[in-house]
Amino acid sequence: MQQPALAGDHRQRRGQGALRRKAIYAEASGGLGDDYDFTPPREYVGVYLERRRESGFQLYNTLGIIRGDRSAYARQALENYNFFGAPHVAIIHTNEPLGIYGAIDCGAYVSNFMLAAQALGLGTIPQAALARHSGLIRRHFNLPDDRRVVCGISFGYADDAHKVNSYRTSRASVAETVTFADE
């Protein structure tokens, strides 16, 4: 598993990173068609739809986006391609022959990456949305064609003054998400 990181801590890289970020954002803003490496969910139903809606509405309320303002929703979604202003992004990808098993391995990696970052005092934002335009991401990060984009993780020191950083999603209880089987 590999992940190129767009780092902003050195002057030369920061300049290159800013140009790359602007180019990615501009292309994504242009209305690209979907280009997933992995089939996205066909639909969200039941509790998954409820959780998705709850999370989205909580985020929009935190940002002052009025319910039903599709234009504002779209602008917020485009912030994925600006990496939400974070100075760094890790692009998580896997080798094509591994298929869905490679993506599952990446999921474990993402969890550990985020926990390690938090232990170091860094904020993280997992971004499945980046996989929506896998070709764009592969092109801008010079990934070979046999790599499949799973997601991105934007990270850096959190801006605690920004209202979005006060937003927290609710969590389902263990009893709601785990089934214990007796032997």
Short mmCIF file of C-alpha atoms in Angstrom, two decimals:
data_model
loop_
_atom_site.label_atom_id
_atom_site.label_comp_id
_atom_site.label_asym_id
_atom_site.label_seq_id
_atom_site.Cartn_x
_atom_site.Cartn_y
_atom_site.Cartn_z
CA MET A 1 0.00 0.00 0.00
CA GLN A 2 1.38 3.41 -0.90
CA GLN A 3 0.22 6.96 -0.39
CA PRO A 4 1.84 10.02 -1.88
CA ALA A 5 1.47 12.98 0.43
CA LEU A 6 0.98 16.53 -0.76
CA ALA A 7 3.08 18.32 1.82
CA GLY A 8 3.08 22.04 2.44
CA ASP A 9 5.88 22.40 4.96
CA HIS A 10 8.75 23.19 2.60
CA ARG A 11 8.74 26.30 0.42
CA GLN A 12 9.26 24.54 -2.88
CA ARG A 13 6.74 21.81 -2.13
CA ARG A 14 4.30 24.36 -0.78
CA GLY A 15 4.38 26.24 -4.08
CA GLN A 16 3.98 23.05 -6.09
CA GLY A 17 1.28 21.82 -3.72
CA ALA A 18 -0.66 25.08 -4.04
CA LEU A 19 -0.54 24.86 -7.84
CA ARG A 20 -1.63 21.22 -7.76
CA ARG A 21 -4.45 22.02 -5.34
CA LYS A 22 -5.70 24.85 -7.56
CA ALA A 23 -5.55 22.67 -10.66
CA ILE A 24 -7.43 19.81 -9.00
CA TYR A 25 -10.07 22.19 -7.63
CA ALA A 26 -10.49 23.89 -11.02
CA GLU A 27 -10.96 20.58 -12.83
CA ALA A 28 -13.39 19.25 -10.23
CA SER A 29 -15.35 22.54 -10.41
CA GLY A 30 -15.72 22.08 -14.16
CA GLY A 31 -18.34 19.38 -13.75
CA LEU A 32 -16.33 16.23 -14.35
CA GLY A 33 -18.29 13.03 -14.79
CA ASP A 34 -17.92 10.29 -12.22
CA ASP A 35 -14.76 8.21 -12.56
CA TYR A 36 -14.76 5.72 -9.69
CA ASP A 37 -12.23 2.90 -9.45
CA PHE A 38 -14.59 1.00 -7.13
CA THR A 39 -18.35 0.85 -7.57
CA PRO A 40 -19.94 3.40 -5.23
CA PRO A 41 -22.99 2.52 -3.16
CA ARG A 42 -26.02 1.95 -5.37
CA GLU A 43 -28.16 3.65 -2.73
CA TYR A 44 -28.29 4.36 0.95
CA VAL A 45 -31.27 2.77 2.71
CA GLY A 46 -32.58 2.42 6.24
CA VAL A 47 -30.27 3.38 9.05
CA TYR A 48 -27.46 4.18 6.57
CA LEU A 49 -29.63 6.77 4.83
CA GLU A 50 -30.71 8.18 8.20
CA ARG A 51 -27.10 8.52 9.40
CA ARG A 52 -26.00 10.07 6.11
CA ARG A 53 -28.78 12.67 6.24
CA GLU A 54 -28.21 13.43 9.91
CA SER A 55 -24.50 13.95 9.34
CA GLY A 56 -25.05 16.13 6.28
CA PHE A 57 -27.67 18.33 7.89
CA GLN A 58 -25.54 18.73 11.04
CA LEU A 59 -22.59 19.81 8.90
CA TYR A 60 -24.66 22.24 6.83
CA ASN A 61 -26.26 23.71 9.95
CA THR A 62 -22.83 24.21 11.53
CA LEU A 63 -21.69 26.05 8.39
CA GLY A 64 -24.87 28.12 8.17
CA ILE A 65 -26.01 26.47 4.94
CA ILE A 66 -29.78 26.66 4.62
CA ARG A 67 -31.57 23.34 4.17
CA GLY A 68 -32.35 22.74 0.50
CA ASP A 69 -29.70 25.18 -0.84
CA ARG A 70 -28.27 22.81 -3.46
CA SER A 71 -25.84 25.40 -4.74
CA ALA A 72 -24.31 25.80 -1.28
CA TYR A 73 -24.24 22.00 -0.88
CA ALA A 74 -22.29 21.73 -4.13
CA ARG A 75 -19.82 24.46 -3.10
CA GLN A 76 -19.21 22.65 0.18
CA ALA A 77 -18.71 19.32 -1.62
CA LEU A 78 -16.08 20.96 -3.85
CA GLU A 79 -14.04 21.75 -0.73
CA ASN A 80 -12.97 18.09 -0.90
CA TYR A 81 -10.83 19.09 -3.89
CA ASN A 82 -9.34 21.97 -1.92
CA PHE A 83 -8.54 19.39 0.79
CA PHE A 84 -10.63 21.51 3.16
CA GLY A 85 -7.72 23.93 3.43
CA ALA A 86 -5.48 21.36 5.15
CA PRO A 87 -1.78 21.70 4.36
CA HIS A 88 -1.34 18.00 3.61
CA VAL A 89 -3.22 15.21 1.90
CA ALA A 90 -2.43 11.51 1.71
CA ILE A 91 -3.92 9.73 -1.29
CA ILE A 92 -4.76 6.18 -0.28
CA HIS A 93 -4.63 3.71 -3.16
CA THR A 94 -4.16 0.04 -3.82
CA ASN A 95 -2.93 -2.25 -6.56
CA GLU A 96 -5.67 -3.09 -9.09
CA PRO A 97 -5.29 -6.91 -8.99
CA LEU A 98 -6.12 -6.88 -5.25
CA GLY A 99 -9.63 -5.63 -6.00
CA ILE A 100 -11.93 -5.05 -3.05
CA TYR A 101 -9.50 -6.83 -0.70
CA GLY A 102 -6.97 -4.08 -1.35
CA ALA A 103 -9.62 -1.49 -0.48
CA ILE A 104 -10.39 -3.32 2.77
CA ASP A 105 -6.68 -3.27 3.68
CA CYS A 106 -6.66 0.45 2.94
CA GLY A 107 -9.59 0.92 5.34
CA ALA A 108 -7.53 -0.55 8.16
CA TYR A 109 -4.62 1.69 7.17
CA VAL A 110 -6.86 4.79 7.17
CA SER A 111 -8.07 4.04 10.69
CA ASN A 112 -4.54 3.63 11.99
CA PHE A 113 -3.29 6.72 10.13
CA MET A 114 -6.04 8.82 11.71
CA LEU A 115 -5.44 7.45 15.21
CA ALA A 116 -1.68 8.06 14.92
CA ALA A 117 -2.26 11.59 13.64
CA GLN A 118 -4.61 12.33 16.52
CA ALA A 119 -2.00 11.04 18.99
CA LEU A 120 0.39 13.59 17.49
CA GLY A 121 -2.13 16.41 17.87
CA LEU A 122 -3.10 16.55 14.20
CA GLY A 123 -6.58 16.79 12.77
CA THR A 124 -7.66 14.53 9.90
CA ILE A 125 -10.45 14.47 7.34
CA PRO A 126 -11.08 11.17 5.53
CA GLN A 127 -12.32 11.91 2.02
CA ALA A 128 -14.06 9.18 0.05
CA ALA A 129 -15.19 11.91 -2.34
CA LEU A 130 -11.72 12.03 -3.91
CA ALA A 131 -12.33 8.54 -5.30
CA ARG A 132 -15.22 9.96 -7.33
CA HIS A 133 -12.66 11.42 -9.73
CA SER A 134 -9.95 8.76 -9.56
CA GLY A 135 -8.47 9.60 -12.95
CA LEU A 136 -8.05 13.24 -11.92
CA ILE A 137 -6.33 12.21 -8.69
CA ARG A 138 -4.11 9.64 -10.46
CA ARG A 139 -3.08 12.22 -13.05
CA HIS A 140 -2.22 15.00 -10.57
CA PHE A 141 -0.34 12.69 -8.21
CA ASN A 142 1.41 10.77 -10.99
CA LEU A 143 -0.02 7.41 -9.94
CA PRO A 144 0.34 4.53 -12.40
CA ASP A 145 -2.77 3.25 -14.17
CA ASP A 146 -2.72 0.02 -12.14
CA ARG A 147 -3.34 1.93 -8.87
CA ARG A 148 -6.94 2.23 -7.63
CA VAL A 149 -7.83 5.32 -5.60
CA VAL A 150 -9.68 4.45 -2.41
CA CYS A 151 -9.81 7.83 -0.64
CA GLY A 152 -7.76 10.71 0.65
CA ILE A 153 -6.94 11.96 4.12
CA SER A 154 -6.38 15.68 4.51
CA PHE A 155 -4.46 16.50 7.66
CA GLY A 156 -2.68 19.18 9.64
CA TYR A 157 -3.15 21.18 12.81
CA ALA A 158 -6.85 21.93 13.24
CA ASP A 159 -8.05 25.53 13.17
CA ASP A 160 -10.06 25.40 16.39
CA ALA A 161 -11.55 28.81 15.66
CA HIS A 162 -13.23 27.55 12.46
CA LYS A 163 -16.84 26.63 13.17
CA VAL A 164 -16.67 23.40 11.18
CA ASN A 165 -14.25 22.03 13.76
CA SER A 166 -16.97 22.21 16.41
CA TYR A 167 -19.08 19.79 14.36
CA ARG A 168 -19.20 16.17 15.51
CA THR A 169 -21.23 13.35 14.08
CA SER A 170 -23.27 11.19 16.40
CA ARG A 171 -22.17 7.63 17.02
CA ALA A 172 -24.25 4.49 17.03
CA SER A 173 -23.88 2.36 20.13
CA VAL A 174 -22.07 -0.98 20.09
CA ALA A 175 -25.43 -2.70 20.62
CA GLU A 176 -26.72 -1.06 17.42
CA THR A 177 -23.75 -2.07 15.28
CA VAL A 178 -22.46 -5.40 16.56
CA THR A 179 -24.09 -8.78 16.76
CA PHE A 180 -22.51 -11.11 19.30
CA ALA A 181 -22.85 -14.82 18.57
CA ASP A 182 -22.62 -17.44 21.29
CA GLU A 183 -20.37 -20.40 20.61
#
